[in-house]
XYZ file of C-alpha atoms in Angstrom:
313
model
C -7.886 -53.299 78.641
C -9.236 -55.978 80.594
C -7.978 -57.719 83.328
C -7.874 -61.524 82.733
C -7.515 -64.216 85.557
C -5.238 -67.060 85.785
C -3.527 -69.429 88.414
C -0.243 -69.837 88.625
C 0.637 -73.321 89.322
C 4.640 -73.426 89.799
C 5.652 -73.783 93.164
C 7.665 -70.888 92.616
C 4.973 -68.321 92.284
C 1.888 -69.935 93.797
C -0.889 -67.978 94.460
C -3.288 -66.126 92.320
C -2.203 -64.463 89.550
C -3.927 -61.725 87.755
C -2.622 -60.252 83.932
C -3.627 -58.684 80.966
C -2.607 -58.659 77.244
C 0.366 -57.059 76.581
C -0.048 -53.491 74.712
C 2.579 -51.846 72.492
C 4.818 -49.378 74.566
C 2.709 -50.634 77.740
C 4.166 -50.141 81.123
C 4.638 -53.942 82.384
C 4.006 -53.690 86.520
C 4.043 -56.302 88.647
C 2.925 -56.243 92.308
C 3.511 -58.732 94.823
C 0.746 -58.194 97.794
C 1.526 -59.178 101.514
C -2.118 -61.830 102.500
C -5.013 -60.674 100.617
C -6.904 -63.319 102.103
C -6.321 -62.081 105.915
C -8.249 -59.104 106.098
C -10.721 -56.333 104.824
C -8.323 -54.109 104.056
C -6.348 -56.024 101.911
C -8.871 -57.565 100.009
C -10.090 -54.025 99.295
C -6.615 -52.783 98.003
C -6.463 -55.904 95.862
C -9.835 -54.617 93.899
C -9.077 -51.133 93.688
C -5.658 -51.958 91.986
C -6.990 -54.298 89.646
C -9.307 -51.694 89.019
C -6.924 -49.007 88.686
C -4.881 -51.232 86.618
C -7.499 -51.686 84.397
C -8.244 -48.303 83.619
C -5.541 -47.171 82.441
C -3.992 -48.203 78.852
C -0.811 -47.573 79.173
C -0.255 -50.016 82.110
C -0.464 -54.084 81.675
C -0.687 -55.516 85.088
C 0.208 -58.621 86.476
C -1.039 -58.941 90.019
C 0.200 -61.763 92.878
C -0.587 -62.615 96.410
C 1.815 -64.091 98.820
C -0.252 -65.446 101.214
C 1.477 -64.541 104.005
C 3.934 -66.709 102.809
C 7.511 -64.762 102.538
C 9.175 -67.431 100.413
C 6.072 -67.302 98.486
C 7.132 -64.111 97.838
C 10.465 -64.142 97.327
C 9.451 -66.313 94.663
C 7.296 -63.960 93.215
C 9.791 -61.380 93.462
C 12.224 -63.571 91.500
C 9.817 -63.990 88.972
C 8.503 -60.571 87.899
C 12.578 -60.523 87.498
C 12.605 -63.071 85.086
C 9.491 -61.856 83.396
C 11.095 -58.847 82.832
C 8.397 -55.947 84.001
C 9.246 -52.478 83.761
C 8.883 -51.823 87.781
C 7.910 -53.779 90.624
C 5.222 -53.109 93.512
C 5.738 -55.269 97.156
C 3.569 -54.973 99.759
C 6.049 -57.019 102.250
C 5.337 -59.700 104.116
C 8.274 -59.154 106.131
C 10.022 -56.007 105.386
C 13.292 -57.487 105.978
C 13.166 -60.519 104.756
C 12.519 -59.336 100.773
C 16.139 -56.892 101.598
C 18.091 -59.705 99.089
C 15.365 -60.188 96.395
C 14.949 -56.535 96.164
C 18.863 -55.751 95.562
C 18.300 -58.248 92.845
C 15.340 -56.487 90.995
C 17.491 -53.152 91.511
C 20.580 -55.261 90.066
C 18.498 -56.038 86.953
C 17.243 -52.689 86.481
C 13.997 -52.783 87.646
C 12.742 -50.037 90.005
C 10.693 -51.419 93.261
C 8.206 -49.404 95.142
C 7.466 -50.378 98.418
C 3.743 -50.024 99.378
C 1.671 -49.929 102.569
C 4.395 -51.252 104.806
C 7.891 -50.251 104.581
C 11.063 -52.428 103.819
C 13.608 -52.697 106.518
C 16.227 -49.892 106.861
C 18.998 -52.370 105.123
C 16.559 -52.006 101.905
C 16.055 -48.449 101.852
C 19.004 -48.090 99.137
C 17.681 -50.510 96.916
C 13.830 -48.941 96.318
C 12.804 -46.345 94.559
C 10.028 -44.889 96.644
C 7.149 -45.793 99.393
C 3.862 -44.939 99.159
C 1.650 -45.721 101.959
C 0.856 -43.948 105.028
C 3.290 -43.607 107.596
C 2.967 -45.884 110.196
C 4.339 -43.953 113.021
C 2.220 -41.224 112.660
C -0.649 -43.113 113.085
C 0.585 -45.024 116.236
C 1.517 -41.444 118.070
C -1.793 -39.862 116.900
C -3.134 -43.354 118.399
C -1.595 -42.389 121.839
C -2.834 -38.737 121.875
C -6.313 -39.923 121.119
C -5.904 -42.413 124.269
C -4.333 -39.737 126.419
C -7.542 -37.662 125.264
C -9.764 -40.729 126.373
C -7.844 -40.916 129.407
C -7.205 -38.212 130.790
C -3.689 -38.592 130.521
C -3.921 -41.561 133.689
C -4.025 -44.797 133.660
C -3.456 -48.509 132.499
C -4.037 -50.256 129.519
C -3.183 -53.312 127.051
C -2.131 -53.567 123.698
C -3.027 -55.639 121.108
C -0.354 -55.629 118.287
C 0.048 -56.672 114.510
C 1.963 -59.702 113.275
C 5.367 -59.605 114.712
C 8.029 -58.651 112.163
C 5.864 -56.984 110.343
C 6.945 -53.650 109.387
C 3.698 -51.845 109.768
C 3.159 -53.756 113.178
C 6.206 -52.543 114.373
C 6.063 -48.930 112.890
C 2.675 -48.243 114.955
C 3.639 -49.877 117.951
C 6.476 -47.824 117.900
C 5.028 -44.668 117.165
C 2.398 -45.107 120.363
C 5.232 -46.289 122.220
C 7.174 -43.205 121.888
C 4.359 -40.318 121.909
C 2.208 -42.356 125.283
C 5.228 -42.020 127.187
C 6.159 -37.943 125.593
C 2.539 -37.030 125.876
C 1.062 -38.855 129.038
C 3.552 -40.632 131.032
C 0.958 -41.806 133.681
C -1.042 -44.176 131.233
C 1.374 -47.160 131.392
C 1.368 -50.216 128.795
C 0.678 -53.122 131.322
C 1.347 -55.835 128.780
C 1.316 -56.228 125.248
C 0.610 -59.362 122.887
C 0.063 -60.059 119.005
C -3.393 -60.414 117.383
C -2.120 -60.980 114.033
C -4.148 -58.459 112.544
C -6.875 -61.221 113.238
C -10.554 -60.374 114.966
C -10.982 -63.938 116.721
C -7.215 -64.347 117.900
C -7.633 -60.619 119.392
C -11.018 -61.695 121.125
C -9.336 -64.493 122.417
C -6.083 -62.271 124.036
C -7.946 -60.114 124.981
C -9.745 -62.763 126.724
C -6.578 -63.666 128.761
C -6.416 -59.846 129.893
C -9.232 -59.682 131.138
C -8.485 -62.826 133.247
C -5.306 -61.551 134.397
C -6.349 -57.956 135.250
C -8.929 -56.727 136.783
C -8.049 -53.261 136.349
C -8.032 -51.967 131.938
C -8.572 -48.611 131.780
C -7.737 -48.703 127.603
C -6.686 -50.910 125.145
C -5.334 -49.920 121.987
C -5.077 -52.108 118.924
C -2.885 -51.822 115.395
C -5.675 -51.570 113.434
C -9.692 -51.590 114.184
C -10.187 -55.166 113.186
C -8.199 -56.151 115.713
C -9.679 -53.456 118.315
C -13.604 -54.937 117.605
C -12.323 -58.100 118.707
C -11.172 -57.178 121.970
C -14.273 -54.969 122.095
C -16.230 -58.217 121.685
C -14.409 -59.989 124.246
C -15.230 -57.024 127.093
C -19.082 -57.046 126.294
C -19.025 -60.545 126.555
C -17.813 -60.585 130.459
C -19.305 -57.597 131.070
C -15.969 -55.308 131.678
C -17.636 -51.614 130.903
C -15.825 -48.395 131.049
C -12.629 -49.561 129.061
C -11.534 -47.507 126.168
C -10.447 -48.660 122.452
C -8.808 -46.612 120.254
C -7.394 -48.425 116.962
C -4.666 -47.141 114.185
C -6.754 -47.881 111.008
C -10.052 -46.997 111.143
C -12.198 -50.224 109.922
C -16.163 -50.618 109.122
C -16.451 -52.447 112.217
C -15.050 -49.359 114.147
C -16.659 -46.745 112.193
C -19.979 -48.678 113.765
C -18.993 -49.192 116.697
C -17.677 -45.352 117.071
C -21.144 -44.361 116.052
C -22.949 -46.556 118.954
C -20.521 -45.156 121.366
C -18.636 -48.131 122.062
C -15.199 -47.305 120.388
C -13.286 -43.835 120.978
C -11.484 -43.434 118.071
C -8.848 -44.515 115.944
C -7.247 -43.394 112.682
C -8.999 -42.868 108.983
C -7.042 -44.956 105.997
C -8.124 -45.751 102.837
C -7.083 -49.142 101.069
C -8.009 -47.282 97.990
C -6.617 -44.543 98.145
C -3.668 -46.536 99.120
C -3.828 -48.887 95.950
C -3.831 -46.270 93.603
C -0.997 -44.260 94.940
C 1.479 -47.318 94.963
C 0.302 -47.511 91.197
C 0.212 -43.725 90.136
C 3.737 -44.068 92.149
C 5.179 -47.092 90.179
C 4.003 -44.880 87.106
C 5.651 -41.590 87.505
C 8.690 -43.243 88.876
C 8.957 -45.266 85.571
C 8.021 -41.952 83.535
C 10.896 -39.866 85.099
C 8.765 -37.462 87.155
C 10.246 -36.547 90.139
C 9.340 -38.709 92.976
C 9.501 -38.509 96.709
C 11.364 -41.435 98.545
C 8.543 -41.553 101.159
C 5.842 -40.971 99.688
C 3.294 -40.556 102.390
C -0.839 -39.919 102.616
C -2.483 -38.166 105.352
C -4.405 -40.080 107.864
C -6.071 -38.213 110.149
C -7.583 -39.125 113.685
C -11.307 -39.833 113.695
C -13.980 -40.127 116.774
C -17.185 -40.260 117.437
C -17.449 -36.054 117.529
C -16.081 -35.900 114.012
C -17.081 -39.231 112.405
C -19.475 -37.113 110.114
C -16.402 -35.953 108.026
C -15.646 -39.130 106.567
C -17.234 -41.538 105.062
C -17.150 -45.048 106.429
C -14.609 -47.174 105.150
C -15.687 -49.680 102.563
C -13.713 -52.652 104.145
């Protein structure tokens, strides 16, 4: 079964649309993705479903991006409703936000599964599992890799995801909580949004550097964001500060090998894709199905970096 491409030109579901010919007794699965446009990762997750997707016969696909956009997705929500699909996949855009369209799907029947970042507490009830790796986990093993960088003194910055953003939230929480249970003397001097976004991080971190003239550390919500900062202290010349980021990107995989970047915290967008599928999948075949359905992401630095492979996004 191939994967055929089409745009969807109502206002209601704008964006771009992939589907594929409907099979006898085929499992009809929509997913409605958070801004495939904004990053690596995304963009990777994107293919690997579609590819996913497209391997297997029993499923017929039909794949949406929000753009960022949460009424965008809303919309799209609204519509895999109307279309009918056996189950529904939503990577959110804002995890609270989609609470209301996701009571409706559940009203009509139609099991969602959250992926990558989690719904808001209010919407826990109305989903039928997450998959995706757990966010605080990889802020607080974030923290004990800067404690490790650190030892366990001094001040730093942090450069966070979009704000209301589940995932955002999730990891600045988790370093949050384990800097200040694991290393109380490395203190958060200021924090401020990069938007998951290399040039707006280059550019805040930019302003810190301005402002302080003391960074011992900055951590980041995911690498992307951490390289851009990085960029920003080579280009004024600020040595000796440490980055440690909560998704390990290609960008940080290279810079861990040159030295440059501590460490920061191995995920695959692949292996992310095709657990919110196989999860969508068993949930609609009965199996039995955790409600968090977690992967493992383990911390990677420069002394173990030959373990894994480098990310492909």
């Amino acid at each position: 079964m191939k994967l055929r491409h089409i745009l969807v030109a109502t206002t209601a579901v704008a964006g771009m649309a992939f589907t594929a010919p409907a099979l006898a007794d085929a499992m009809k699965i929509g997913i409605t993705q958070n801004n495939v446009g904004v990053d690596s990762y995304q963009t990777t997750y994107e293919n690997a479903f579609k590819e996913a997707a497209d391997a297997n016969p029993d499923v017929e696909a039909v794949v949406l991006d929000a753009g960022g956009d949460v009424a965008r997705q809303i919309a799209q929500i609204q519509d895999l409703i109307q279309q009918n699909v056996d189950a529904i996949i939503i990577w959110p855009t804002n995890g609270k936000a989609v609470v209301p369209a996701v009571r409706k799907a559940k009203q009509a029947g139609i099991p969602v599964i959250i992926t990558n970042s989690n719904i808001a507490e209010e919407g826990m009830e109305f989903i039928a599992a997450f998959s995706g790796p757990d966010n605080i986990t990889q802020g607080a093993r974030s923290a004990e890799l800067m404690c490790e960088a650190l030892s366990n003194k001094g001040e730093i910055v942090q450069i966070s995801g979009q704000p209301g953003y589940t995932t955002a939230i999730e990891r600045q929480k988790g370093f949050e909580d384990r800097l200040a249970e694991a290393c109380p003397d490395v203190k958060i001097v200021e924090t401020q949004p990069g938007d998951w976004n290399r040039e707006k991080s280059q550019r805040v971190m930019e302003s810190f550097l301005t402002k302080y003239d003391k960074i011992d550390g900055v951590y980041s919500g995911d690498d992307n964001m951490g390289v851009g900062a990085l960029n920003a202290a080579k280009a004024a010349g600020r040595e000796g500060i440490i980055f440690i980021g909560a998704t390990n990107f290609a960008v940080g995989y290279e810079a861990m090998a040159r030295g440059e970047y501590y460490g920061s915290i191995y995920q695959s967008p692949v292996d992310d894709a095709k657990a919110a599928l196989q999860t969508a999948i068993d949930v609609l075949e009965g199996k039995d199905v955790p409600k968090l359905n977690y992967f493992d992401t383990p911390k990677i630095t420069k002394a173990n970096m030959d373990q894994f492979d480098k990310p492909v996004f």
